Tab-separated table of C-alpha atoms in Angstrom:
chain	number	residue	atom	x	y	z
W	1	MET	CA	-15.870	-25.434	-0.524
W	2	ASN	CA	-18.350	-24.985	2.309
W	3	GLU	CA	-18.455	-22.031	4.718
W	4	LYS	CA	-16.485	-23.740	7.511
W	5	GLU	CA	-13.711	-24.743	5.117
W	6	LEU	CA	-13.559	-21.223	3.677
W	7	ILE	CA	-13.197	-19.686	7.150
W	8	LYS	CA	-10.568	-22.241	8.212
W	9	ILE	CA	-8.456	-21.606	5.102
W	10	PHE	CA	-8.860	-17.842	5.507
W	11	TYR	CA	-7.499	-17.798	9.070
W	12	GLU	CA	-5.000	-20.659	8.990
W	13	ASP	CA	-3.496	-19.881	5.573
W	14	ILE	CA	-4.382	-16.433	4.226
W	15	ILE	CA	-4.110	-14.570	7.544
W	16	THR	CA	-1.302	-16.665	9.070
W	17	ASN	CA	0.827	-16.367	5.928
W	18	ASN	CA	0.005	-12.667	5.393
W	19	LYS	CA	-1.370	-13.211	1.882
W	20	GLN	CA	-2.587	-9.628	1.458
W	21	ASP	CA	-3.303	-10.065	-2.262
W	22	GLU	CA	-5.715	-12.941	-1.610
W	23	ILE	CA	-7.899	-11.278	1.049
W	24	GLY	CA	-10.314	-10.073	-1.642
W	25	ASN	CA	-11.006	-13.707	-2.554
W	26	TYR	CA	-12.373	-14.304	0.957
W	27	VAL	CA	-13.759	-10.945	2.152
W	28	ALA	CA	-16.609	-9.051	0.469
W	29	ASP	CA	-15.948	-5.469	-0.650
W	30	ASP	CA	-18.922	-4.288	1.405
W	31	SER	CA	-18.300	-6.477	4.460
W	32	ILE	CA	-18.930	-5.178	7.961
W	33	VAL	CA	-17.612	-5.703	11.476
W	34	ARG	CA	-20.131	-6.154	14.261
W	35	ILE	CA	-19.023	-5.202	17.789
W	36	GLY	CA	-21.937	-5.638	20.160
W	37	ASN	CA	-24.783	-3.595	18.692
W	38	GLN	CA	-22.447	-1.401	16.648
W	39	VAL	CA	-21.798	-2.044	12.951
W	40	TYR	CA	-18.739	-0.693	11.125
W	41	PRO	CA	-17.770	-0.931	7.457
W	42	MET	CA	-14.711	-3.133	6.917
W	43	GLY	CA	-14.321	-4.237	3.313
W	44	VAL	CA	-11.175	-5.744	1.884
W	45	GLN	CA	-9.143	-2.635	2.668
W	46	GLY	CA	-10.213	-2.632	6.325
W	47	MET	CA	-9.236	-6.297	6.698
W	48	GLN	CA	-5.883	-5.593	5.026
W	49	GLU	CA	-5.226	-2.703	7.425
W	50	HIS	CA	-6.164	-4.879	10.406
W	51	LEU	CA	-3.800	-7.613	9.220
W	52	LYS	CA	-0.944	-5.124	8.716
W	53	ALA	CA	-1.409	-3.729	12.243
W	54	THR	CA	-1.517	-7.210	13.756
W	55	LYS	CA	1.610	-8.260	11.847
W	56	LEU	CA	3.427	-5.187	13.212
W	57	ALA	CA	2.614	-6.245	16.771
W	58	TYR	CA	3.140	-9.994	16.196
W	59	PRO	CA	5.244	-10.425	13.019
W	60	ASP	CA	5.391	-14.229	13.280
W	61	TYR	CA	1.864	-14.896	14.466
W	62	SER	CA	-0.135	-17.868	13.339
W	63	MET	CA	-3.749	-18.838	13.834
W	64	LYS	CA	-5.112	-22.305	14.460
W	65	ILE	CA	-8.831	-23.082	14.421
W	66	ILE	CA	-9.659	-25.367	17.355
W	67	ARG	CA	-13.303	-26.049	16.576
W	68	GLN	CA	-16.166	-24.639	14.568
W	69	PHE	CA	-19.931	-24.515	14.730
W	70	GLN	CA	-22.199	-23.504	11.865
W	71	GLU	CA	-25.791	-22.363	11.759
W	72	GLY	CA	-27.034	-21.364	8.341
W	73	ASN	CA	-24.273	-19.323	6.721
W	74	THR	CA	-22.786	-18.131	10.030
W	75	VAL	CA	-19.643	-19.875	11.293
W	76	ILE	CA	-18.336	-19.591	14.847
W	77	SER	CA	-14.646	-20.487	15.130
W	78	GLU	CA	-12.679	-20.898	18.333
W	79	PHE	CA	-9.019	-20.149	17.687
W	80	ILE	CA	-5.577	-19.916	19.237
W	81	MET	CA	-3.138	-17.294	17.969
W	82	THR	CA	0.547	-17.603	18.838
W	83	GLY	CA	3.197	-15.001	18.093
W	84	THR	CA	6.079	-12.939	19.385
W	85	HIS	CA	4.971	-9.629	20.915
W	86	ALA	CA	7.487	-7.486	18.986
W	87	GLY	CA	5.388	-4.341	18.429
W	88	GLU	CA	2.968	-2.235	20.438
W	89	PHE	CA	-0.399	-3.909	21.020
W	90	LEU	CA	-3.332	-2.057	22.615
W	91	GLU	CA	-0.793	0.444	23.958
W	92	ILE	CA	1.129	-2.410	25.601
W	93	THR	CA	4.884	-2.022	25.165
W	94	PRO	CA	6.424	-4.961	23.277
W	95	THR	CA	7.711	-7.725	25.538
W	96	ASN	CA	9.442	-9.762	22.811
W	97	LYS	CA	7.882	-12.824	24.429
W	98	VAL	CA	5.974	-15.524	22.610
W	99	ILE	CA	2.342	-15.283	23.648
W	100	THR	CA	-0.784	-17.271	23.022
W	101	ILE	CA	-4.119	-15.522	22.620
W	102	SER	CA	-7.433	-17.350	22.482
W	103	GLY	CA	-10.605	-16.085	20.922
W	104	VAL	CA	-13.784	-16.682	18.998
W	105	ASP	CA	-14.594	-15.307	15.554
W	106	ILE	CA	-18.138	-15.131	14.219
W	107	ASP	CA	-18.272	-14.824	10.432
W	108	THR	CA	-21.227	-14.778	8.072
W	109	VAL	CA	-20.520	-15.935	4.533
W	110	VAL	CA	-22.601	-14.650	1.612
W	111	ASP	CA	-21.879	-15.627	-2.001
W	112	GLY	CA	-18.641	-17.339	-0.980
W	113	LYS	CA	-17.112	-14.393	0.913
W	114	ILE	CA	-17.095	-13.083	4.480
W	115	ALA	CA	-19.839	-10.456	4.616
W	116	GLU	CA	-19.913	-9.932	8.380
W	117	HIS	CA	-17.202	-10.424	11.000
W	118	GLY	CA	-17.288	-10.201	14.781
W	119	GLY	CA	-16.086	-12.013	17.832
W	120	ALA	CA	-13.979	-11.638	20.929
W	121	VAL	CA	-10.321	-12.054	21.788
W	122	ASN	CA	-8.903	-12.754	25.231
W	123	THR	CA	-6.527	-9.772	25.349
W	124	PHE	CA	-5.600	-10.675	28.919
W	125	ASP	CA	-3.488	-13.447	27.408
W	126	ALA	CA	-1.202	-10.731	26.035
W	127	LEU	CA	-0.451	-9.667	29.592
W	128	LEU	CA	0.498	-13.117	30.863
W	129	SER	CA	4.110	-14.092	31.235
W	130	GLU	CA	5.760	-16.569	28.891
W	131	GLU	CA	5.736	-19.069	31.773
W	132	ALA	CA	1.984	-18.767	32.205
W	133	ASN	CA	1.473	-19.196	28.466
W	134	GLU	CA	3.632	-22.330	28.455
W	135	GLN	CA	1.532	-23.802	31.278
W	136	GLN	CA	-1.646	-22.940	29.368
W	137	ARG	CA	-0.338	-24.672	26.210
W	138	ARG	CA	0.282	-27.889	28.166
W	139	ILE	CA	-3.351	-28.055	29.344
């Protein structure tokens, strides 16, 4: 499978379906997260912890890749995440509303696994009302 396919399967299946035991098949043990100029170790354990925290905030969330662009072994994926805000998120009290969050992930694949991850998420979407999210979905 090519890099774009690997990333799409990782987000739409492994992450969406909370397949914790399969994360190591997609994420390198020594992988990193890049936030601006800062680099942080992530590894399989870090990705598992991130997924657990996200599932606590949005237990039914799912991710859908909208489009992808690839240069070399780096894949940029625009995505939409939808889920019920049932747990605290960024110190925001749960609303129990279904929300839609858009974002972009930037992943570099080395030897068939994600070696570097970064991107941006539109956290303002989490603050919008359910009505506003419904209008956004219709666009």
